[in-house]
Amino acid sequence: MTPLKVNQDRLLKDIAELASFGGREDGGVDRVAGSAEDLAAREWLARRIQEAGLEASTDKTGNVFGRQEDSSGPFVLTGSHTDTVPAGGRLDGAYGVIAALEALRVLHENGHPAAAAVEIVSFWDEEGVASGGGLHGSTALCDSDHILDVAAFVELHIEQGPRMERKGLSLAVVEGIVGIDRYTVTVRGEANHAGTTPMDLRTDAGRVAARIVGDMHEMALGVDREMVVNVGVMEFHPGSPNVIPGEAQFVTELRAPTDELLVEAARQLEALCERHAGPEGCLATLERRSHKPVVEFDSDVLAVLSAACDRQPARVGHLSSYAGHDAGPMSAVVPTGMLFVPSSGGISHSPAECTPDALLVQGVQALLEALVDLERTFCRRPPASGRRR
Ligand SMILES: [Zn+2]
């Protein structure tokens, strides 16, 4: 059998054509889920699927699927999302969908037996711009009967960060998605007149909160070089220039590739709170607002993805995703893995989002070869017993 090869021109042309739906003058894309542009893009995708001689369908959530006519599961499902953030880029999500279409087209044209066991998807509303939360289509699929036909899922995506470029990688096997913990830190002091109270008699909650925040960067690096921390919200009460803050509150978000690191970071944050609040006569408390556990992808899927990547003339690495993806909810239900190509300058959710064409093509070639192996690994045996739904 002749080696399967991605049609580079067709792939790049389709990526460009999809970017015209909601396309902006600055090269970016406005295609928020549910907008006229999003719906038109989904219709276009269904047409492209049909033009390839494949069967297109849309479920009641709005997920668009493509497969060979008359094929039945179990399928290796692959794809991503076609909605964007406002003023987003042309590759986030869209790349993985067109990649899936191109891979299935190549299998189908070559009469490859794996074509009958590959299904492609464009998920509904991954970004959650209007609806909040996001990951709507993939979460709905996991709750539907359709998922019973899915034996494995793989998502190809741009990295959306600078880690691959920094390491000189052109292809990466994504081993999981970082866990995300959010905490509210509340510091209580004593409100008083900002002018008449001498500096040595203040119980300033604002000062203590600022000191804690100021130390959090080093604290995170001390826990682990792979850990990230952010404080994006901070409030002083009562919030007046002539009143010493009686209370200060901020929200911090911690992301790390293991749950152990998240626990250790929370422990160190608590210690930081005590260290700064105590001597100032303040009280600082920590409350966890939300917890998204670490996602670990399936080791069998990752082994297949790894082998497919190693066959490419690429520098291949292994890393965690610091952004959420549809592969997250999918991995709770079916064996799942992801592949990344680099994002130039680490820029994403921006019109400046870019990946060199050659790397886009190489990523799809790796996906194509992986699909053949995933079909062999996952579609020729009955679904594992005790599979969660
Ligand atoms: Zn995305």
Short mmCIF file of C-alpha atoms and ligand atoms in Angstrom, two decimals:
data_model
loop_
_atom_site.label_atom_id
_atom_site.label_comp_id
_atom_site.label_asym_id
_atom_site.label_seq_id
_atom_site.Cartn_x
_atom_site.Cartn_y
_atom_site.Cartn_z
CA MET A 1 0.00 0.00 0.00
CA THR A 2 1.35 3.44 -0.93
CA PRO A 3 2.19 5.55 2.09
CA LEU A 4 -0.64 7.80 3.19
CA LYS A 5 0.15 11.45 2.66
CA VAL A 6 -1.66 14.62 3.67
CA ASN A 7 -2.70 16.87 0.76
CA GLN A 8 -0.90 20.00 1.88
CA ASP A 9 -2.55 22.48 -0.52
CA ARG A 10 -6.05 21.25 0.23
CA LEU A 11 -5.41 21.38 3.98
CA LEU A 12 -4.07 24.95 3.94
CA LYS A 13 -6.80 26.12 1.57
CA ASP A 14 -9.51 24.72 3.84
CA ILE A 15 -7.96 26.36 6.92
CA ALA A 16 -7.97 29.69 5.03
CA GLU A 17 -11.54 29.21 3.80
CA LEU A 18 -12.87 28.38 7.27
CA ALA A 19 -11.12 31.55 8.56
CA SER A 20 -13.23 33.63 6.15
CA PHE A 21 -16.32 32.91 8.29
CA GLY A 22 -16.18 35.76 10.78
CA GLY A 23 -12.87 36.83 9.23
CA ARG A 24 -11.52 40.21 10.35
CA GLU A 25 -9.41 42.81 8.52
CA ASP A 26 -6.54 42.14 10.93
CA GLY A 27 -6.42 38.43 10.07
CA GLY A 28 -8.31 37.36 13.18
CA VAL A 29 -11.67 35.64 13.43
CA ASP A 30 -14.92 36.54 15.24
CA ARG A 31 -16.92 33.31 15.35
CA VAL A 32 -18.49 33.04 18.78
CA ALA A 33 -20.62 29.92 19.24
CA GLY A 34 -24.19 30.42 18.08
CA SER A 35 -23.41 33.54 16.02
CA ALA A 36 -24.47 33.72 12.36
CA GLU A 37 -20.80 33.26 11.40
CA ASP A 38 -20.49 30.14 13.57
CA LEU A 39 -23.63 28.59 12.09
CA ALA A 40 -22.51 29.40 8.53
CA ALA A 41 -19.10 27.84 9.23
CA ARG A 42 -20.80 24.66 10.47
CA GLU A 43 -22.89 24.48 7.29
CA TRP A 44 -19.75 25.00 5.23
CA LEU A 45 -18.01 22.19 7.11
CA ALA A 46 -20.93 19.82 6.53
CA ARG A 47 -20.76 20.66 2.81
CA ARG A 48 -17.00 20.03 2.71
CA ILE A 49 -17.59 16.65 4.36
CA GLN A 50 -20.19 15.77 1.73
CA GLU A 51 -18.01 17.01 -1.13
CA ALA A 52 -15.39 14.51 0.05
CA GLY A 53 -17.93 11.73 -0.49
CA LEU A 54 -18.53 11.35 3.24
CA GLU A 55 -21.67 11.55 5.34
CA ALA A 56 -22.26 14.69 7.44
CA SER A 57 -24.60 14.95 10.40
CA THR A 58 -25.40 17.41 13.18
CA ASP A 59 -26.66 16.29 16.58
CA LYS A 60 -29.19 18.18 18.67
CA THR A 61 -26.43 19.98 20.59
CA GLY A 62 -24.94 21.38 17.39
CA ASN A 63 -21.90 19.09 17.09
CA VAL A 64 -21.08 18.41 13.41
CA PHE A 65 -19.87 14.91 12.55
CA GLY A 66 -18.45 13.27 9.44
CA ARG A 67 -17.86 9.62 8.59
CA GLN A 68 -17.95 7.17 5.71
CA GLU A 69 -21.44 6.25 4.58
CA ASP A 70 -22.78 3.04 6.05
CA SER A 71 -19.95 2.80 8.58
CA SER A 72 -20.77 1.85 12.14
CA GLY A 73 -18.71 1.95 15.31
CA PRO A 74 -16.61 1.52 17.20
CA PHE A 75 -14.94 4.69 15.92
CA VAL A 76 -11.78 6.55 16.63
CA LEU A 77 -13.16 10.05 16.96
CA THR A 78 -10.98 13.04 16.10
CA GLY A 79 -11.62 16.77 15.87
CA SER A 80 -11.87 19.95 17.89
CA HIS A 81 -14.08 23.07 17.75
CA THR A 82 -14.89 25.76 15.16
CA ASP A 83 -16.13 28.49 17.52
CA THR A 84 -13.68 31.21 18.60
CA VAL A 85 -13.32 33.85 21.29
CA PRO A 86 -14.11 37.42 20.14
CA ALA A 87 -11.20 38.68 18.03
CA GLY A 88 -9.67 35.21 18.15
CA GLY A 89 -7.24 33.54 15.80
CA ARG A 90 -7.72 31.34 12.74
CA LEU A 91 -6.18 28.17 14.22
CA ASP A 92 -7.52 27.63 17.76
CA GLY A 93 -9.91 24.73 17.32
CA ALA A 94 -10.33 25.22 13.56
CA TYR A 95 -6.96 23.58 12.86
CA GLY A 96 -7.94 20.36 14.65
CA VAL A 97 -11.26 20.18 12.79
CA ILE A 98 -9.76 20.69 9.33
CA ALA A 99 -6.93 18.31 10.26
CA ALA A 100 -9.51 15.66 11.12
CA LEU A 101 -11.34 16.26 7.84
CA GLU A 102 -8.12 16.04 5.83
CA ALA A 103 -6.97 12.87 7.59
CA LEU A 104 -10.28 11.10 6.98
CA ARG A 105 -10.33 12.32 3.35
CA VAL A 106 -6.90 10.79 2.72
CA LEU A 107 -7.94 7.47 4.28
CA HIS A 108 -11.19 7.48 2.29
CA GLU A 109 -9.53 8.34 -1.07
CA ASN A 110 -6.95 5.63 -0.60
CA GLY A 111 -9.61 3.06 0.17
CA HIS A 112 -7.85 2.41 3.47
CA PRO A 113 -9.79 0.06 5.77
CA ALA A 114 -9.29 2.41 8.75
CA ALA A 115 -11.48 5.01 6.98
CA ALA A 116 -14.59 3.11 8.04
CA ALA A 117 -13.57 3.38 11.69
CA VAL A 118 -12.73 7.09 11.84
CA GLU A 119 -15.28 9.73 12.72
CA ILE A 120 -14.59 13.46 12.75
CA VAL A 121 -16.21 16.15 14.85
CA SER A 122 -16.53 19.88 15.26
CA PHE A 123 -17.73 20.37 18.83
CA TRP A 124 -20.30 22.98 19.76
CA ASP A 125 -19.22 25.94 21.92
CA GLU A 126 -15.84 25.00 23.33
CA GLU A 127 -14.97 28.56 24.34
CA GLY A 128 -18.10 29.32 26.37
CA VAL A 129 -18.02 33.04 25.49
CA ALA A 130 -21.75 33.68 25.69
CA SER A 131 -22.78 30.69 27.77
CA GLY A 132 -19.95 30.49 30.34
CA GLY A 133 -18.00 27.38 31.20
CA GLY A 134 -17.40 26.18 27.65
CA LEU A 135 -16.75 22.58 26.49
CA HIS A 136 -20.49 22.30 25.85
CA GLY A 137 -20.49 20.07 22.77
CA SER A 138 -17.98 17.55 24.10
CA THR A 139 -19.69 17.42 27.49
CA ALA A 140 -23.06 16.80 25.79
CA LEU A 141 -21.55 14.08 23.59
CA CYS A 142 -20.23 12.30 26.69
CA ASP A 143 -23.81 12.22 28.01
CA SER A 144 -25.32 10.91 24.77
CA ASP A 145 -25.75 7.43 23.30
CA HIS A 146 -23.41 8.41 20.48
CA ILE A 147 -20.46 8.05 22.89
CA LEU A 148 -21.08 4.29 23.04
CA ASP A 149 -19.78 4.13 19.45
CA VAL A 150 -16.57 5.97 20.33
CA ALA A 151 -13.60 3.72 21.15
CA ALA A 152 -10.98 6.47 21.47
CA PHE A 153 -10.61 10.22 20.95
CA VAL A 154 -7.68 12.27 19.71
CA GLU A 155 -7.49 16.05 19.36
CA LEU A 156 -4.84 17.94 17.42
CA HIS A 157 -4.52 21.56 18.55
CA ILE A 158 -2.13 24.50 18.57
CA GLU A 159 -0.24 24.79 21.84
CA GLN A 160 -1.42 28.35 22.61
CA GLY A 161 1.68 28.97 24.73
CA PRO A 162 5.45 29.37 24.27
CA ARG A 163 6.73 26.13 25.81
CA MET A 164 7.27 24.20 22.55
CA GLU A 165 8.98 27.09 20.81
CA ARG A 166 11.25 27.61 23.81
CA LYS A 167 12.33 23.98 23.67
CA GLY A 168 12.63 23.96 19.87
CA LEU A 169 9.87 21.35 19.47
CA SER A 170 7.81 21.05 16.29
CA LEU A 171 5.42 18.37 17.57
CA ALA A 172 4.32 17.39 21.06
CA VAL A 173 2.43 14.55 22.67
CA VAL A 174 0.16 16.08 25.31
CA GLU A 175 0.10 13.86 28.37
CA GLY A 176 -2.65 15.66 30.21
CA ILE A 177 -4.27 18.93 31.15
CA VAL A 178 -3.17 20.86 34.23
CA GLY A 179 -5.41 20.98 37.29
CA ILE A 180 -6.84 24.38 38.20
CA ASP A 181 -7.62 25.50 41.75
CA ARG A 182 -9.12 28.87 42.61
CA TYR A 183 -8.88 30.35 46.10
CA THR A 184 -10.31 33.45 47.71
CA VAL A 185 -7.93 35.01 50.25
CA THR A 186 -9.56 37.35 52.75
CA VAL A 187 -7.47 39.58 55.03
CA ARG A 188 -9.18 41.27 57.96
CA GLY A 189 -7.67 44.29 59.69
CA GLU A 190 -9.15 47.49 61.08
CA ALA A 191 -10.58 50.38 59.07
CA ASN A 192 -9.55 53.78 60.40
CA HIS A 193 -8.88 57.37 59.34
CA ALA A 194 -6.05 57.32 56.78
CA GLY A 195 -4.76 60.72 57.89
CA THR A 196 -5.02 60.77 61.66
CA THR A 197 -3.78 57.22 62.33
CA PRO A 198 0.04 57.17 62.70
CA MET A 199 1.87 54.61 60.56
CA ASP A 200 2.84 52.47 63.55
CA LEU A 201 -0.74 52.12 64.74
CA ARG A 202 -2.34 50.75 61.56
CA THR A 203 -3.89 47.32 61.08
CA ASP A 204 -3.85 47.61 57.31
CA ALA A 205 -5.49 44.67 55.53
CA GLY A 206 -4.57 46.12 52.12
CA ARG A 207 -0.87 46.20 52.91
CA VAL A 208 -0.91 42.60 54.10
CA ALA A 209 -2.82 41.40 51.01
CA ALA A 210 -0.39 43.22 48.71
CA ARG A 211 2.58 41.60 50.47
CA ILE A 212 1.07 38.13 50.11
CA VAL A 213 0.39 38.72 46.41
CA GLY A 214 3.89 40.12 45.96
CA ASP A 215 5.42 36.89 47.25
CA MET A 216 3.25 34.48 45.28
CA HIS A 217 5.33 34.53 42.11
CA GLU A 218 8.43 33.21 43.93
CA MET A 219 6.28 30.88 45.99
CA ALA A 220 4.94 29.19 42.82
CA LEU A 221 8.43 28.89 41.29
CA GLY A 222 9.61 27.39 44.56
CA VAL A 223 6.90 24.72 44.47
CA ASP A 224 7.70 23.73 40.89
CA ARG A 225 9.06 25.35 37.71
CA GLU A 226 6.03 23.97 35.86
CA MET A 227 3.54 25.66 38.20
CA VAL A 228 1.76 28.90 37.29
CA VAL A 229 -0.15 31.29 39.52
CA ASN A 230 -2.25 34.37 38.87
CA VAL A 231 -4.03 37.01 40.92
CA GLY A 232 -6.48 38.71 38.58
CA VAL A 233 -8.99 40.14 41.03
CA MET A 234 -8.35 42.20 44.17
CA GLU A 235 -10.62 44.43 46.26
CA PHE A 236 -10.09 46.71 49.25
CA HIS A 237 -12.96 47.56 51.61
CA PRO A 238 -14.49 49.98 52.20
CA GLY A 239 -12.50 51.18 49.19
CA SER A 240 -11.80 54.85 49.81
CA PRO A 241 -8.52 56.81 49.48
CA ASN A 242 -8.96 58.27 52.98
CA VAL A 243 -9.81 55.03 54.78
CA ILE A 244 -7.26 52.36 55.79
CA PRO A 245 -8.60 49.10 54.31
CA GLY A 246 -10.35 47.13 57.03
CA GLU A 247 -10.62 44.18 54.70
CA ALA A 248 -8.89 43.06 51.52
CA GLN A 249 -9.81 40.17 49.30
CA PHE A 250 -8.23 38.63 46.24
CA VAL A 251 -8.85 35.61 44.03
CA THR A 252 -5.93 33.49 42.94
CA GLU A 253 -5.78 30.75 40.35
CA LEU A 254 -3.16 27.99 40.57
CA ARG A 255 -2.41 25.62 37.69
CA ALA A 256 -0.08 22.60 37.89
CA PRO A 257 0.47 19.31 36.05
CA THR A 258 -0.11 17.19 39.18
CA ASP A 259 -2.65 17.35 42.00
CA GLU A 260 0.20 16.98 44.55
CA LEU A 261 1.70 20.27 43.36
CA LEU A 262 -1.68 22.01 43.76
CA VAL A 263 -1.96 20.74 47.34
CA GLU A 264 1.62 21.82 48.13
CA ALA A 265 1.02 25.27 46.63
CA ALA A 266 -2.11 25.75 48.76
CA ARG A 267 -0.14 24.74 51.86
CA GLN A 268 2.58 27.28 51.07
CA LEU A 269 0.01 29.99 50.31
CA GLU A 270 -1.55 29.42 53.71
CA ALA A 271 1.87 29.74 55.35
CA LEU A 272 2.46 32.97 53.41
CA CYS A 273 -0.85 34.34 54.69
CA GLU A 274 0.09 33.62 58.31
CA ARG A 275 3.59 35.04 57.92
CA HIS A 276 2.36 38.40 56.64
CA ALA A 277 -0.92 38.75 58.55
CA GLY A 278 0.24 37.78 62.07
CA PRO A 279 2.86 40.51 62.73
CA GLU A 280 0.46 43.18 61.41
CA GLY A 281 -2.36 42.12 63.73
CA CYS A 282 -4.47 40.98 60.77
CA LEU A 283 -6.16 37.68 60.08
CA ALA A 284 -5.85 36.05 56.64
CA THR A 285 -8.01 33.10 55.59
CA LEU A 286 -7.95 30.92 52.51
CA GLU A 287 -11.06 29.41 50.91
CA ARG A 288 -11.09 27.12 47.87
CA ARG A 289 -13.72 28.29 45.38
CA SER A 290 -13.28 25.67 42.66
CA HIS A 291 -11.19 22.64 41.80
CA LYS A 292 -10.65 21.20 38.34
CA PRO A 293 -8.58 18.05 38.81
CA VAL A 294 -5.60 17.21 36.64
CA VAL A 295 -6.54 15.31 33.47
CA GLU A 296 -4.26 12.39 32.64
CA PHE A 297 -4.63 11.06 29.12
CA ASP A 298 -4.73 7.34 28.26
CA SER A 299 -1.31 5.67 28.18
CA ASP A 300 -2.20 3.39 25.23
CA VAL A 301 -3.38 6.36 23.15
CA LEU A 302 -0.26 8.31 24.12
CA ALA A 303 1.98 5.41 23.08
CA VAL A 304 0.37 5.37 19.62
CA LEU A 305 0.63 9.16 19.29
CA SER A 306 4.25 9.05 20.39
CA ALA A 307 5.15 6.43 17.78
CA ALA A 308 3.40 8.40 15.02
CA CYS A 309 5.24 11.58 16.03
CA ASP A 310 8.60 9.80 16.14
CA ARG A 311 8.15 8.78 12.50
CA GLN A 312 8.02 12.48 11.46
CA PRO A 313 11.16 14.52 10.78
CA ALA A 314 10.37 16.50 13.91
CA ARG A 315 11.73 17.34 17.32
CA VAL A 316 9.09 15.72 19.48
CA GLY A 317 8.41 16.54 23.12
CA HIS A 318 5.98 15.55 25.85
CA LEU A 319 4.13 18.16 27.88
CA SER A 320 0.97 19.18 29.72
CA SER A 321 -1.67 21.51 28.35
CA TYR A 322 -2.14 24.68 30.40
CA ALA A 323 -5.44 25.45 28.66
CA GLY A 324 -8.66 23.44 28.79
CA HIS A 325 -9.76 21.42 25.74
CA ASP A 326 -12.64 19.20 24.62
CA ALA A 327 -10.25 16.31 25.20
CA GLY A 328 -10.68 17.00 28.95
CA PRO A 329 -14.31 15.88 29.30
CA MET A 330 -13.80 13.21 26.63
CA SER A 331 -10.97 11.61 28.62
CA ALA A 332 -13.33 10.93 31.53
CA VAL A 333 -15.34 8.60 29.28
CA VAL A 334 -13.11 7.20 26.52
CA PRO A 335 -9.35 6.64 26.06
CA THR A 336 -8.10 10.05 24.92
CA GLY A 337 -4.92 11.83 23.86
CA MET A 338 -3.81 15.09 22.26
CA LEU A 339 -1.15 16.38 19.90
CA PHE A 340 0.19 19.95 19.80
CA VAL A 341 1.94 22.00 17.17
CA PRO A 342 3.69 25.20 18.33
CA SER A 343 2.13 28.66 18.47
CA SER A 344 4.50 31.30 17.08
CA GLY A 345 5.50 33.65 19.90
CA GLY A 346 3.21 31.69 22.21
CA ILE A 347 0.32 33.93 21.08
CA SER A 348 -3.27 32.68 21.04
CA HIS A 349 -6.83 33.99 21.48
CA SER A 350 -5.59 36.83 19.30
CA PRO A 351 -5.64 37.73 15.59
CA ALA A 352 -1.84 37.32 15.72
CA GLU A 353 -2.20 33.56 16.35
CA CYS A 354 0.10 31.75 13.89
CA THR A 355 1.90 28.46 13.20
CA PRO A 356 4.22 27.95 10.19
CA ASP A 357 2.47 26.05 7.36
CA ALA A 358 5.06 23.27 7.33
CA LEU A 359 4.41 22.52 11.00
CA LEU A 360 0.64 22.54 10.45
CA VAL A 361 1.06 19.98 7.68
CA GLN A 362 3.43 17.84 9.75
CA GLY A 363 0.95 17.78 12.64
CA VAL A 364 -1.82 16.48 10.39
CA GLN A 365 0.51 13.85 8.92
CA ALA A 366 1.23 12.60 12.46
CA LEU A 367 -2.51 12.58 13.22
CA LEU A 368 -3.25 10.64 10.01
CA GLU A 369 -0.69 7.96 10.83
CA ALA A 370 -1.84 7.80 14.44
CA LEU A 371 -5.46 7.23 13.37
CA VAL A 372 -4.44 4.11 11.46
CA ASP A 373 -2.69 2.73 14.54
CA LEU A 374 -5.49 3.79 16.91
CA GLU A 375 -8.01 1.93 14.74
CA ARG A 376 -5.84 -1.18 15.04
CA THR A 377 -5.48 -0.74 18.82
CA PHE A 378 -8.98 0.30 19.81
CA CYS A 379 -11.52 -0.72 17.16
CA ARG A 380 -10.75 -4.40 16.77
CA ARG A 381 -11.65 -5.47 20.27
CA PRO A 382 -14.87 -5.14 22.20
CA PRO A 383 -15.13 -1.97 24.33
CA ALA A 384 -13.48 -2.45 27.71
CA SER A 385 -15.92 -3.67 30.32
CA GLY A 386 -16.81 -1.32 33.12
CA ARG A 387 -16.46 1.68 30.83
CA ARG A 388 -17.76 4.75 32.58
CA ARG A 389 -20.67 6.74 31.19
ZN ZN B 1 -9.29 25.45 21.35
#
